[in-house]
Each structure stands twice: as C-alpha cells, then as structure tokens.
Coordinates of C-alpha atoms and ligand atoms in Angstrom, one line a residue:
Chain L
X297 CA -19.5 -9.5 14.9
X298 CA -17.7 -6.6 16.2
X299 CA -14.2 -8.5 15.6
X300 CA -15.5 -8.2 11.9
X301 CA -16.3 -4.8 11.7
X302 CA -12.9 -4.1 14.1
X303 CA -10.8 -5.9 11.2
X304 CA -12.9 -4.4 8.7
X305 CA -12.0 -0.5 9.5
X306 CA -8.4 -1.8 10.1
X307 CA -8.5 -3.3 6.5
X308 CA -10.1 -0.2 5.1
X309 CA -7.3 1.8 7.0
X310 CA -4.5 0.0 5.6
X311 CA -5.8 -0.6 2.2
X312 CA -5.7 3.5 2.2
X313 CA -2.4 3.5 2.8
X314 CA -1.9 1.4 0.9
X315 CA -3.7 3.6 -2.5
X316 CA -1.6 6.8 -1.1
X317 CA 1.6 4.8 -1.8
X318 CA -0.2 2.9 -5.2
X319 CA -1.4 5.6 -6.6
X320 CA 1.7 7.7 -7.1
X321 CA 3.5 4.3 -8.4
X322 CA 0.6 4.1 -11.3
X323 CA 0.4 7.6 -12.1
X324 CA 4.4 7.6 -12.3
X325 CA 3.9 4.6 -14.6
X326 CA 1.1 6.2 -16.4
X327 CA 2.6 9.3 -17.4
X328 CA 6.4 8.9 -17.6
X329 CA 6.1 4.9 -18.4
X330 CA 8.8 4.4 -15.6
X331 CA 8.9 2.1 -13.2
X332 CA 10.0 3.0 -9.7
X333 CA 11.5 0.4 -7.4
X334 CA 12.9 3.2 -5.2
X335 CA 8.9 4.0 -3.9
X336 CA 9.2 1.9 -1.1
X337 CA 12.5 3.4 -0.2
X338 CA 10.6 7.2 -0.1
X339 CA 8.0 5.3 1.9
X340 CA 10.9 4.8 4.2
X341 CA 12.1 8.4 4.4
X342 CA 8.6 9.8 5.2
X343 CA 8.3 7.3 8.1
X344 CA 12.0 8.0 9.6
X345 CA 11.2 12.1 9.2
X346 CA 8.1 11.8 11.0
X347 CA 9.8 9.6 13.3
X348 CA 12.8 12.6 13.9
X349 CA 10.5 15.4 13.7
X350 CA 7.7 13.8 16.5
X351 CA 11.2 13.2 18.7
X352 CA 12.4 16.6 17.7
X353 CA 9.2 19.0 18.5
X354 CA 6.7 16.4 20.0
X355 CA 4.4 17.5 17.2
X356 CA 2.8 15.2 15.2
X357 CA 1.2 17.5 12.7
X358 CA 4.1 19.3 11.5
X359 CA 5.7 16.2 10.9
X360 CA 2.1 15.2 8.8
X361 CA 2.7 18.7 7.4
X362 CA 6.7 18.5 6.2
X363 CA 7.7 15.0 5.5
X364 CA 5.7 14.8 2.5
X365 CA 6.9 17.5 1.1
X366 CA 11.0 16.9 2.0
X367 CA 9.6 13.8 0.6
X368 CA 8.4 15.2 -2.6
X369 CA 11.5 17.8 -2.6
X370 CA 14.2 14.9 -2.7
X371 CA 12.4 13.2 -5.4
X372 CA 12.4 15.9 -7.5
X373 CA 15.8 16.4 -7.0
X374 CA 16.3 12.7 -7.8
X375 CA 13.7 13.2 -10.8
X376 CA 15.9 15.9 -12.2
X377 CA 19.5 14.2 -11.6
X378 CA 19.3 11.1 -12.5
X379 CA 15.7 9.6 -13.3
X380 CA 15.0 11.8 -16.6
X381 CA 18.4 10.5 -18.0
X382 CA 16.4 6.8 -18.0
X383 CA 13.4 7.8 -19.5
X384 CA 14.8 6.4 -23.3
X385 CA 16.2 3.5 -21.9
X386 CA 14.0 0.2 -21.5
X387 CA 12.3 -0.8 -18.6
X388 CA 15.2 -3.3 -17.3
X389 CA 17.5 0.1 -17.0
X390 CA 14.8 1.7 -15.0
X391 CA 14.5 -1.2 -12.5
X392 CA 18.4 -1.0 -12.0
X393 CA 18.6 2.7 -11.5
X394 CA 15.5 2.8 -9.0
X395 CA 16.5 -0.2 -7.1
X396 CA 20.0 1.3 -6.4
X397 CA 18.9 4.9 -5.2
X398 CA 16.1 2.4 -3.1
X399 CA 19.3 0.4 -1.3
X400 CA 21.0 3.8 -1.4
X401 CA 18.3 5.8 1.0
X402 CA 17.8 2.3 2.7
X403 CA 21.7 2.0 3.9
X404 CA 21.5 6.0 4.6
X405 CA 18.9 5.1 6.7
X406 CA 20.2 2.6 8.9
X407 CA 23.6 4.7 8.9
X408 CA 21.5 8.0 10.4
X409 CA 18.9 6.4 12.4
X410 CA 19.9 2.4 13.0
X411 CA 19.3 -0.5 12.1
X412 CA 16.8 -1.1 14.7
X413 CA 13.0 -0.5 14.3
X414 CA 11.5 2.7 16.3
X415 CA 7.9 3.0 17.3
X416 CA 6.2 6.8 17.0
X417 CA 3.7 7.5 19.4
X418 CA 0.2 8.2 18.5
X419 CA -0.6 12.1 18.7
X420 CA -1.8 13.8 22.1
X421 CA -5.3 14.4 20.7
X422 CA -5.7 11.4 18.6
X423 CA -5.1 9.1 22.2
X424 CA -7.3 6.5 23.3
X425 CA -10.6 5.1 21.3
X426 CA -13.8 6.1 19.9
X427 CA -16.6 4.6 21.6
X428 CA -20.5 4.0 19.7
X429 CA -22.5 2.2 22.3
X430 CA -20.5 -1.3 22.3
X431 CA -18.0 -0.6 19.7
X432 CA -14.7 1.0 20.3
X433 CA -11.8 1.6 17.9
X434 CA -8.5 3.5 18.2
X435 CA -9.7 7.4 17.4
X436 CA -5.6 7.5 15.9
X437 CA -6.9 4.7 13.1
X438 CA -10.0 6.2 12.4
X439 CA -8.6 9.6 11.7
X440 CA -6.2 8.1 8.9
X441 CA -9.3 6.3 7.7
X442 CA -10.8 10.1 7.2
X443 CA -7.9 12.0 6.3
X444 CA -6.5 9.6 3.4
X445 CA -10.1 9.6 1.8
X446 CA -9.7 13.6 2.1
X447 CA -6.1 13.2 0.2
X448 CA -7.9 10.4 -2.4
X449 CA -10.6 13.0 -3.1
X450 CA -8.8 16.3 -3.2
X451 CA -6.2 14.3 -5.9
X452 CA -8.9 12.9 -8.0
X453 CA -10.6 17.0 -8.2
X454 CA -6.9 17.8 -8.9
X455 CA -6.6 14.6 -12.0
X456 CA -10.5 15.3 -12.7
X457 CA -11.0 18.7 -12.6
X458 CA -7.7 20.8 -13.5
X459 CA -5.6 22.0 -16.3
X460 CA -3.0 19.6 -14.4
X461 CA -4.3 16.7 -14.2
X462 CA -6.0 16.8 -17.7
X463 CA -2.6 17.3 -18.9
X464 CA -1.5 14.6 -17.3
X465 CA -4.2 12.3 -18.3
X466 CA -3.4 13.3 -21.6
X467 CA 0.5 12.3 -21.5
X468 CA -0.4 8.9 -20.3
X469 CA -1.7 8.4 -23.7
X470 CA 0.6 10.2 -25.7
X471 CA 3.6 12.5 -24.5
X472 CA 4.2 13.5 -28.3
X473 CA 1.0 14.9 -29.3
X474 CA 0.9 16.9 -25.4
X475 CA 4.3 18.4 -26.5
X476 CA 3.1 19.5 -29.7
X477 CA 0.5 21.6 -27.9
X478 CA 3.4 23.8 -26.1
X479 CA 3.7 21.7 -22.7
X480 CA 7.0 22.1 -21.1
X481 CA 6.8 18.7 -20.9
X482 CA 10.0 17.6 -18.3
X483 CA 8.5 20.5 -16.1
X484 CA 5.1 18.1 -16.4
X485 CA 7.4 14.6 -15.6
X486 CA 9.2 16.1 -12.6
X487 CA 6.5 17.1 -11.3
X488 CA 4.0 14.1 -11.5
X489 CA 7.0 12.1 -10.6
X490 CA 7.2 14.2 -7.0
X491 CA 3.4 14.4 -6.5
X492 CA 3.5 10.7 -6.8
X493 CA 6.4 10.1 -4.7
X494 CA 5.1 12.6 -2.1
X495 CA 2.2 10.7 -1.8
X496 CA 4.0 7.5 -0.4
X497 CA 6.1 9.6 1.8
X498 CA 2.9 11.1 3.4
X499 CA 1.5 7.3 3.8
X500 CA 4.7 6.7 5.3
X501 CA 4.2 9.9 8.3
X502 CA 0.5 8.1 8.6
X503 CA 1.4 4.6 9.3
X504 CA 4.8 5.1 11.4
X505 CA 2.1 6.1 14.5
X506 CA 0.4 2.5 13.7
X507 CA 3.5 0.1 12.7
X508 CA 6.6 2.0 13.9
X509 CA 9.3 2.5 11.9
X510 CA 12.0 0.3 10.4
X511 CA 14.8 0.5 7.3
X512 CA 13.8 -3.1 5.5
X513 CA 10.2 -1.9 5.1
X514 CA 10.6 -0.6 1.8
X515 CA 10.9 -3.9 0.0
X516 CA 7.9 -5.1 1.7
X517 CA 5.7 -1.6 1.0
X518 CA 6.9 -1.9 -2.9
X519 CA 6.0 -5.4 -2.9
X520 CA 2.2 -4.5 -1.5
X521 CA 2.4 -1.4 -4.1
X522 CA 3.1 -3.7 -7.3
X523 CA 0.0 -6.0 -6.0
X524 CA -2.0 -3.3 -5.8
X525 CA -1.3 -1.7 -9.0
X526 CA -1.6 -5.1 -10.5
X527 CA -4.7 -6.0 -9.2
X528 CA -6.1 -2.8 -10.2
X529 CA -4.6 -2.1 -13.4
X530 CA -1.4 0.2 -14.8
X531 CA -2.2 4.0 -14.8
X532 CA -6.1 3.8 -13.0
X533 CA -6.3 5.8 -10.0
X534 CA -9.3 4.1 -9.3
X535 CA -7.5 0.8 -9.8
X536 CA -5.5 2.2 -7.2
X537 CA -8.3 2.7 -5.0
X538 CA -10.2 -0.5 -5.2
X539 CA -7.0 -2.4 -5.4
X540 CA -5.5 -0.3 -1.8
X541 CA -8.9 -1.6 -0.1
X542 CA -9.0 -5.2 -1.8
X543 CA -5.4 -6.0 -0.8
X544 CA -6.1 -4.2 2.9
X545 CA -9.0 -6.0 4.0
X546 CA -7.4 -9.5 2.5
X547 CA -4.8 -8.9 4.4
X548 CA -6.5 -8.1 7.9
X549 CA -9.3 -10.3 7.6
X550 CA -7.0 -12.9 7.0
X551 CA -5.2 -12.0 10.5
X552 CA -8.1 -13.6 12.1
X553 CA -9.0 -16.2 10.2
X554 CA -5.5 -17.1 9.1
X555 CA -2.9 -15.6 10.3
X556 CA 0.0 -17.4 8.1
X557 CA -1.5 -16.6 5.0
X558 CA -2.5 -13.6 5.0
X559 CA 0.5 -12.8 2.9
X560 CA -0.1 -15.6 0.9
X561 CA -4.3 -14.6 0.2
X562 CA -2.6 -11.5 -1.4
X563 CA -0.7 -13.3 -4.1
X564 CA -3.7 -15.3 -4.5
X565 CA -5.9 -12.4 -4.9
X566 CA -3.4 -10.9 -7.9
X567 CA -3.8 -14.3 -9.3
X568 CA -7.0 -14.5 -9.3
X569 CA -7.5 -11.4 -10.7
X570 CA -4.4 -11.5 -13.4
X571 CA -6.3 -14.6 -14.6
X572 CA -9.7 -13.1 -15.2
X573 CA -8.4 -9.4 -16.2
X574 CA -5.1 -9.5 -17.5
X575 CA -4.5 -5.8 -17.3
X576 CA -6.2 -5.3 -13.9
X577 CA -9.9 -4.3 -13.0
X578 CA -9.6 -1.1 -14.1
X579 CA -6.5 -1.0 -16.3
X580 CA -6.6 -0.7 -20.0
X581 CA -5.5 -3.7 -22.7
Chain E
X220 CA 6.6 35.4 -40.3
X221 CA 8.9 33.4 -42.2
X222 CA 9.6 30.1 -41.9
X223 CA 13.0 28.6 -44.1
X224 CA 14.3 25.5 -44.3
X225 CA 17.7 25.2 -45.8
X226 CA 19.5 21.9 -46.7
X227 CA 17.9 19.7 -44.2
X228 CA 18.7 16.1 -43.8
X229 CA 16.8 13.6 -41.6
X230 CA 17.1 10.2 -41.0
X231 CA 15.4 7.4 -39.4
X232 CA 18.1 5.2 -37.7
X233 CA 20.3 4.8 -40.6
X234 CA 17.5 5.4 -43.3
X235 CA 18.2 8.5 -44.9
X236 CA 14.8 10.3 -45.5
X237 CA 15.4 13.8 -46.3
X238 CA 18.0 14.6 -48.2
X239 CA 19.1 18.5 -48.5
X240 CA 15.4 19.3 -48.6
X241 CA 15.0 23.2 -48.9
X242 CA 11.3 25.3 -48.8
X243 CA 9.8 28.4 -47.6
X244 CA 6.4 29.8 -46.3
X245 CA 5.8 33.4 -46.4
X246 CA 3.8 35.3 -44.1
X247 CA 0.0 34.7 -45.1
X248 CA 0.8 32.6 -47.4
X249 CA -1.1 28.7 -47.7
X250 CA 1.9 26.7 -49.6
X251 CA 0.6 22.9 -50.2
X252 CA 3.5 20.4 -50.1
X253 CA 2.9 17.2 -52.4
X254 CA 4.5 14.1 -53.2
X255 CA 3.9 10.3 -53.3
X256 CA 3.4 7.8 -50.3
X257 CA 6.9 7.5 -48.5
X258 CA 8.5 10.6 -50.2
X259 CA 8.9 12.2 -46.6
X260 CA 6.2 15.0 -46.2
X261 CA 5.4 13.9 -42.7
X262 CA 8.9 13.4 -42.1
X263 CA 9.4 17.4 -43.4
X264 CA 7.0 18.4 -40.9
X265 CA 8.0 16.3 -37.8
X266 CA 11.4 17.7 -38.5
X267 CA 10.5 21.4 -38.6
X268 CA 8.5 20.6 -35.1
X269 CA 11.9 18.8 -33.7
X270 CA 10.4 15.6 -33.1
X271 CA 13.0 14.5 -35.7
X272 CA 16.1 15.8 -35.7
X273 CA 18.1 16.7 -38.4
X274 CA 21.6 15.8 -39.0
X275 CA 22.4 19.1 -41.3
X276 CA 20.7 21.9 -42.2
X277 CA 18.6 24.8 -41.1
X278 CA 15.5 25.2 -40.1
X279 CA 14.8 29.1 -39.4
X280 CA 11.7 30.5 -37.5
X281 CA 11.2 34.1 -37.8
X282 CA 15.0 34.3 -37.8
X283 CA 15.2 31.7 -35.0
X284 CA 17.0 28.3 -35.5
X285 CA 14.7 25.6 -34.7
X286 CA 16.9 22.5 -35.1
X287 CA 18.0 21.3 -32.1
X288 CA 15.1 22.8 -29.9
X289 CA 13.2 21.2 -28.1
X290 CA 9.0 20.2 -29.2
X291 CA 7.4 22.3 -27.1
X292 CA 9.3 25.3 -27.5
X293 CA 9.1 24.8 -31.0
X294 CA 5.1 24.7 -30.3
X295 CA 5.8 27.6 -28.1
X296 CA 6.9 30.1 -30.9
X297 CA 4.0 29.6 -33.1
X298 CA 4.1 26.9 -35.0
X299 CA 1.1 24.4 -34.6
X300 CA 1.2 21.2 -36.3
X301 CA -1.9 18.8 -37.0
X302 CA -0.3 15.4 -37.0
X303 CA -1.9 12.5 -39.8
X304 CA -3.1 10.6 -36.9
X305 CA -4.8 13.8 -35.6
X306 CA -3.8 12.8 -31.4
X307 CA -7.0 13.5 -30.1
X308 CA -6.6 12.4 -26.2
X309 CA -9.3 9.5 -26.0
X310 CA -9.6 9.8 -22.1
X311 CA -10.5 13.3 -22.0
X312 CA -13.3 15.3 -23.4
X313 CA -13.5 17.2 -26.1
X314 CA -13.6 20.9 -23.8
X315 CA -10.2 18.8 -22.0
X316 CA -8.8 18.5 -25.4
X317 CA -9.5 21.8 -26.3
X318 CA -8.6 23.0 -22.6
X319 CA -4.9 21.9 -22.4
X320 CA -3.6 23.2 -25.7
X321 CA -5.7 27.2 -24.9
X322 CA -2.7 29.7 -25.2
X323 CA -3.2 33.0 -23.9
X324 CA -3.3 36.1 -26.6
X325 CA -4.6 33.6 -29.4
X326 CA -6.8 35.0 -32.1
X327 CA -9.2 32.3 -31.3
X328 CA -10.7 31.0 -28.3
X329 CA -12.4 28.1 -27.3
X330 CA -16.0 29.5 -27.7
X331 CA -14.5 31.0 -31.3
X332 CA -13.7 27.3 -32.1
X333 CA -16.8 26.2 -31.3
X334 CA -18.9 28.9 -33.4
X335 CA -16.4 27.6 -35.9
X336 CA -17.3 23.6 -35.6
X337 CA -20.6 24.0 -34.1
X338 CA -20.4 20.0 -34.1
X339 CA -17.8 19.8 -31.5
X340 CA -19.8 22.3 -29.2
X341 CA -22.6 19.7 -29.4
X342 CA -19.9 17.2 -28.9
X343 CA -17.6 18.8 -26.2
X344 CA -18.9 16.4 -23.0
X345 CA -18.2 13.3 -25.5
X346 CA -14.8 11.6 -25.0
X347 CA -12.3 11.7 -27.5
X348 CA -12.8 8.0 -28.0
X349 CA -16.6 9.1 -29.6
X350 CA -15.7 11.0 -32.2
X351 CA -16.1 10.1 -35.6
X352 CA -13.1 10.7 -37.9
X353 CA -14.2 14.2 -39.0
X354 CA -14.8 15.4 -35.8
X355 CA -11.3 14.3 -34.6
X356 CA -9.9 16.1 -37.5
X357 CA -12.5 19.0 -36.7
X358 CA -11.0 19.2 -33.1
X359 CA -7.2 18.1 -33.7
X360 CA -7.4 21.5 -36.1
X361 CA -9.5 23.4 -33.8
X362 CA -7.2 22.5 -30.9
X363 CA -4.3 23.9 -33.2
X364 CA -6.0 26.9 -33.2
X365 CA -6.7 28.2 -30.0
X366 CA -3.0 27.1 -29.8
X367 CA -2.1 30.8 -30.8
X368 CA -0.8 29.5 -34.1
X369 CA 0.9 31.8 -36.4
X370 CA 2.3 28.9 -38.8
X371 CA -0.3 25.6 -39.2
X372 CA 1.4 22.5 -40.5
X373 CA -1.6 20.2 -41.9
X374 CA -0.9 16.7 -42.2
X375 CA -3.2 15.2 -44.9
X376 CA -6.4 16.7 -43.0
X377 CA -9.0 15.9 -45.4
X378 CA -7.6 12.0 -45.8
X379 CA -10.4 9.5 -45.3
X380 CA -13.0 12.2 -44.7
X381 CA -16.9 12.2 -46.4
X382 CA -17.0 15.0 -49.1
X383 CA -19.2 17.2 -47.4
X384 CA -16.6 17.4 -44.3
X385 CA -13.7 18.5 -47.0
X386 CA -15.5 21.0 -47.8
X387 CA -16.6 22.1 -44.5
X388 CA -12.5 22.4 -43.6
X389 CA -11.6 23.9 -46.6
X390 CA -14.1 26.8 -45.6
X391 CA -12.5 26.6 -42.3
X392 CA -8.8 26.7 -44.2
X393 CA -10.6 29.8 -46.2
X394 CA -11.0 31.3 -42.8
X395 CA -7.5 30.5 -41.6
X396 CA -5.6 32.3 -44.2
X397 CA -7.8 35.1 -44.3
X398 CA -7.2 35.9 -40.6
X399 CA -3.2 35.7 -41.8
X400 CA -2.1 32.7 -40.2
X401 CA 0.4 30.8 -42.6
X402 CA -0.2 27.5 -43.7
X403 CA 1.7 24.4 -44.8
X404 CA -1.0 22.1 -46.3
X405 CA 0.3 18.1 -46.7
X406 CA -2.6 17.0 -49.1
X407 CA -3.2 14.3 -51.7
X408 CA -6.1 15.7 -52.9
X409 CA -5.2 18.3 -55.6
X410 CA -8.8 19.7 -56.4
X411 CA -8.3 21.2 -52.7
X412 CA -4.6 22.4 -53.1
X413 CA -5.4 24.2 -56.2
X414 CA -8.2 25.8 -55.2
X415 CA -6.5 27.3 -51.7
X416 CA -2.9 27.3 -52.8
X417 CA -1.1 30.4 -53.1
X418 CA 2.2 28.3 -54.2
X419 CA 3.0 24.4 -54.1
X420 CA 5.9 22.1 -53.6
X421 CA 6.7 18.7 -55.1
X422 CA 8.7 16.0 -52.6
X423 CA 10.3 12.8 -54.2
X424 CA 12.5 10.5 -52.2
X425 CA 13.4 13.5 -49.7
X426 CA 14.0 15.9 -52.2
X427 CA 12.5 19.3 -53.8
X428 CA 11.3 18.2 -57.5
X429 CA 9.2 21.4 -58.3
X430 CA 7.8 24.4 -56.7
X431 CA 5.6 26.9 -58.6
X432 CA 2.8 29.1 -58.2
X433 CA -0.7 28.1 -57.7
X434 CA -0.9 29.5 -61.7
X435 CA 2.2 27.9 -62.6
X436 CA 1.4 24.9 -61.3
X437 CA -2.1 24.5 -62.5
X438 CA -0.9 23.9 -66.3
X439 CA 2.1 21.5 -65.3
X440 CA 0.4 18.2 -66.1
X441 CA 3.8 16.4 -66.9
X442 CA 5.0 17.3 -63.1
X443 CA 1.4 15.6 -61.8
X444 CA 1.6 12.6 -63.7
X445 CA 5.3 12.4 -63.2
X446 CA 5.3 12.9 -59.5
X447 CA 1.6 12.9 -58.1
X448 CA -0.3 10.1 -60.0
X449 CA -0.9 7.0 -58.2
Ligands
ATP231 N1 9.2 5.8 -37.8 C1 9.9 5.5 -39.0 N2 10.9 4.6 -38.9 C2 11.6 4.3 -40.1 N3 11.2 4.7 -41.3 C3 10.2 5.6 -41.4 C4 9.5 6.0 -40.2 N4 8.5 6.9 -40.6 C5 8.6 6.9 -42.0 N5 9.6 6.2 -42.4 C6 10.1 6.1 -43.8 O1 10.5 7.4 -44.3 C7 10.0 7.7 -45.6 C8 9.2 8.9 -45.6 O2 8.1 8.8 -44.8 P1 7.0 9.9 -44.6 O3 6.1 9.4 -43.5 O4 7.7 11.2 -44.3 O5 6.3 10.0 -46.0 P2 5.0 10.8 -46.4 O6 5.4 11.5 -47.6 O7 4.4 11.5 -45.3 O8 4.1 9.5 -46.9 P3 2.5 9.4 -46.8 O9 1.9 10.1 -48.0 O10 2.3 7.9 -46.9 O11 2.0 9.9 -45.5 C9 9.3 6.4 -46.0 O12 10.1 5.6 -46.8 C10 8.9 5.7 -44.7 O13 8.9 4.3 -45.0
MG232 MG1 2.6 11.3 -44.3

C-alpha cells in the first residue's frame, strides 16, 4: 500500500513538472498560434544553470531564484530576433526555426558543460525524508510537489484575475480585435512567449536535484510536453494541469507495475484520449 | 479632429478594392458612409485602422499619417472602430471585455457605460459567449467607448438587430455626437442615417459616387435607387 501512495506523490511530482513545462507550450500556442520545438531545449538551459550556479555558490535557492529568469531573458531575446519574424509564416516554418535554435542551445550545451550527464545535489535543508508514522518520502520531492502547485496557482490568479492575463485570454481568440483596442500587441507576444518559456526553465532548476542533468533531455521533455498538451487540449491551462498529472502518475505507476512500458502507457493514454476527445479534455473544437 | 483620406488604394492579394477613394470627417461631425454589398465600406474602415494597408494614398489623423502604422497605435490616437462582426471575446466576461480596452482620460468609464446599457451591467458576470446579438453590439460599442475614442468607425451596428435595440443605439449614437466624438456610421438602413447624419457618402466598386449633406441628400432619390436599392 505504501509503495502506491510512494509512486503516487512521485507521479503527482513529476506530472507537475511536467504542467510547469506544458503550460507555457499551450499558452505560447494559444496566444501567438506558434509552435515551439525549442521548449525542451530552454528546459535544458534552466537545468545546466542550476546545475553551474549550485557548483558555483552551493546555493540552491538562488539558482531556483535566477535560472528562470536568464531563462525567460534569453527567450525574449530569441522572441524578439528571430521568433516574431515567423509568426506569418505556416506552422511547418515554425517547427524549422524552433527546432534549429533547440539543436543550437543543445550543441552549446555539450560544448560548455559536456557531453556527459551531471547530477545536482538535493539542497542542505531539503536532505533526508519526511516521516508520518510508517510512511517516509524524500522532504526534496515533496517540496517541489508544494512549490509547483504555489507557481500553478499564483499563474492561474495572474491568467484569471489580471489585466494581463485577460488580455491574453482574449488574444487567443482573436489578436485583431485585441489590437483594435490599443494593445501593443508584440509587447503582449514577447512577453507571454518568455513567461511561458520561463516556466520550463524553472521546471528544469526543480527537476535537475531529482534526475540530474543531461544535453539530450530536451527531445525527450518536448516529447512529454506535446503529450501533455495533447491529452489536455491546445490553449487550456487546466488541460495543462490535468494532462501534467495524468501523464505523471502513468508514467510512475507504470514503473512498478511495468517498467518497459511506462513510455509506451503514455502514448496509449494520448490515444485513448485523441480517440474520445479529439481536441483534448479541455481543449476547444 | 480631422480625419482625411486622400486617394487611397487597397487591395486584397491582387483584387483591387479601393480605388483612389477620398473622404473626410470633421470634428463633431456623424458622416454615414453607404453603398451596396461588396463596394468596400468595411474595407474603407479596416484600411483607415491599418489592418489593410494601402498601396497609395493618404490617410491623415489630426495631421498624422496613418498608413503604414501599426493597429494599435492607430487605436492609440483615437480612433476606435466597431468591427461588423462586433469581436466580443467569448472566454471572458463582459466587465473583462470591457476591462482590457479601459483607457485612461476617457470621457466614459466603465460604470458610465453601464448607466448607458443598463443591460450589460445586469449582464457583466455573463461570458461573452451569452450574449444575444444586441448585447454584443451593445458591448462591442460600449467597449469602443471607454476606449477614449475621439473618432468612432461603426460597421453596420444596427444589422440584424430587433427594432426596439436600433433605436436604443441610435439614442446612444444621439449621445455620442452630442458629447463631440466624431462618427463614421457604415449603415444600410437609411431611415437611421438620415435622421443622425450631418453629411453622407456614397461607395460603388471602391470609389466616391456622391457626398452631400444630410439636406442634400434627403431629396436625391435617383442617387438611392441608383446606388443604394437592393
Ligand atoms: N478578406 C478578403 N479577401 C478577399 N476579398 C475580400 C476580402 N474582404 C472583402 N473582399 C472583397 O472586397 C470587396 C469589398 O468588400 P467590403 O467588405 O469592403 O464591402 P462592404 O461594402 O463592407 O460590403 P457589405 O455591405 O457586404 O459589408 C468585395 O468585393 C469583397 O468580396
Ligand atoms: Mg462590410
């Protein structure tokens, strides 16, 4: 029983990790109709800075603190450059584009840091396990657990709640009419496009503690993204949500159960649901 | 306020729409542009708010050249445009709606708007997505307004609507003009243009065919049925 519920807070773990990185693809998508192949890739670069910042200072939390937001700063940069030239062009001219900057920061990487994995340790205070009566689990796990649910909820208040994200809501729909109303709207893409992008860098500082670091990740993290956003539909951050957890607890129940096909169980999963909801359990036709 | 256009020409690919199409709107004034299906009213408007551009021509904002700006700044100098299709947001509410376009230093503020439409106060936790057609045209105009509008560019806003909602938004047009906004009324109803009107155009196949004052216009019956009869 407590094997369950041990796999069960590691799949709720990973499947919020896995909404961080989701949710900025499907807001991207949403808003600026773009599709990113190079969000795996930033994945990459938040997990290498936390990775040179913890060996650097020792400190964990500064790394939790900056990365993101290098993260965040290099896509604008990238947002600005190159990415707004694409936005006219069809989706094929996007893939190409984001793919190469994604094999660009991926042969960076292995240039700077090698082409060898690195493991990060877990922080000082967040060592050892949480204990209630027989139970234990790591204390590092259960703070990303808490801490990615306080990112979920402080970015659905900011989608929800503000000027910002109504805006943003609003372009999803219809970028003309939003415009109209006096938006600055390239001010609006750029910067959705580094929110979103910050957002997989930061799940990228969270997991490096739990899975170490390593420059062919990113194909693998983009893959997982797409399933996600597939499963829970284009543009939905709770698709995101629900389709982070669905995909995270298939994937670490299946470690004990199956351990082969716990890759495979995903696919299934995006099947299954492609089959019965087209455009996702939460996406819109 | 002055807005002029001067020999504009718009296309859509290779599809020449308009072509050399000159007009003006005064300051105050309500100026009602007509014309049959297809002769390129919407395509006059979309051009003055850049989201065509002209190939030629001029289009001058209070002595600022529009063409070749960009929407929103367009938006940003005081020209508000209600589209045909009205582009109410679905997913947000109607206070959302109302809440992104608010520009500071407008005449009118949300709670103005809503003593204005009382319907959309009683409406404003509805989606966008719940609104009948008059409320959507009810919020796409008052959404315009607290847009700090000093020139509103109508698109056929009483189209489709129950007579009792015309007349509800030409009391609200009434309004409008009297607070000195200038207008640019698209509208196929011509018992509405003549009775707000201060001067009217006529648009065939991209081009200027008449303009005239609301007077003028009133006894020019060969001009209706020429250009204006279905
Ligand atoms: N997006 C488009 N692509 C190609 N041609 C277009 C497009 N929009 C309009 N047209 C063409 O341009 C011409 C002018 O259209 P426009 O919409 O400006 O007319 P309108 O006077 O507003 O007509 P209506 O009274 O039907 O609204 C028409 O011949 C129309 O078919
Ligand atoms: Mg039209």
């Amino acid at each position: 029983m407590s094997l369950y519920l041990f796999q069960i807070l590691n799949g709720v773990g990973l499947g919020m990790i896995y909404f961080l990185i989701s949710v900025g693809l499907t807001i991207i998508f949403g808003l600026l109709n773009f599709v990113n192949f190079a969000h795996g890739a930033f994945y990459l670069i938040g997990s290498y800075l936390c990775f040179t910042i913890v060996s650097l200072t020792g400190n964990f939390w500064l790394a939790l603190a900056i990365a993101p937001l290098i993260v965040a700063a290099l896509a604008f940069l990238t947002e600005r450059t190159l990415i707004k030239r694409a936005y006219h062009l069809p989706h094929t001219y996007h893939i190409l584009i984001t793919l190469g900057i994604a094999l660009i920061i991926q042969e960076l990487t292995i240039s700077i840091w090698g082409p060898i994995g690195k493991s990060v340790s877990v922080p000082d205070a967040l060592q050892g396990v949480f204990q209630m009566g027989h139970f234990y689990y790591p204390k590092y796990r259960l703070f990303v657990i808490i801490f990615a649910a306080v990112i979920a909820f402080a970015l659905w208040l900011l989608l929800e709640r503000t000027r910002f994200g109504a805006l943003v809501r609003a372009g999803s729909e219809d970028t003309e009419t939003v415009s109209l109303l006096g938006t600055h709207i390239h001010k609006l893409f750029s910067i959705t496009f580094a929110l979103g992008v910050g957002l997989a860098g930061l799940a990228g500082v969270l997991a490096a503690p739990i899975r170490g670091v390593h420059p062919f990740v990113g194909v693998e993290v983009l893959g997982i993204a797409f399933v996600v956003v597939v499963i829970g539909g284009m543009g939905s951050f709770t698709g995101a949500l629900v389709g982070g957890l669905i995909v995270g607890l298939v994937q670490s129940l299946m470690t004990t159960i199956w351990p082969q096909g716990s890759s495979l169980m995903i696919y299934g999963a995006m099947a299954f649901v492609i089959l019965l909801r087209p455009y996702g359990l939460f996406g819109r036709g | 306020m002055k807005l002029e256009l001067n020999n504009v020409h718009s296309y859509y690919g290779k599809s020449h729409v308009l072509e050399g199409l000159s007009l003006e709107v005064g300051s105050g004034e309500l100026v009602t542009l007509l014309g049959r299906n297809g002769a390129g009213k919407t395509t006059t408007l979309r051009s003055i708010m850049g989201i065509v551009k002209p190939k030629q021509g001029s289009i001058r904002f209070n002595d600022v050249e529009l063409v070749g700006k960009e929407t929103f700044e367009i938006a940003r100098y005081g020209i508000a445009l209600v589209p045909e299709h009205r582009g109410i947001f679905s997913l947000l509410s109607v206070e959302e709606n109302l809440a992104i376009a608010v520009r500071t230093g407008s005449r009118w503020d949300i709670g103005d708007v809503y003593e204005m439409f009382p319907r959309l106060y009683e409406r404003r936790k509805n989606g966008g997505n719940e609104l009948s057609g008059g409320e959507q045209q009810m919020l796409a105009m008052a959404r315009a307004l607290v847009n700090k509008p000093e020139l509103l560019l109508l698109d056929e806003p009483t189209e489709g609507l129950a007579p009792v909602i015309v007349d509800e938004i030409v009391r609200i047009l009434e309004r409008i003009r009297e607070a000195g906004v200038s207008v640019l009324l698209v509208e196929q109803n011509l018992a509405v243009c003549e009775r707000l009107a201060d001067r009217h155009y006529v648009l065939e196949q991209g081009n200027i065919v008449y303009s005239g004052t609301g007077e003028d216009f009133r006894q020019q019956e060969s001009i209706k049925d020429r250009y204006l009869a279905v």
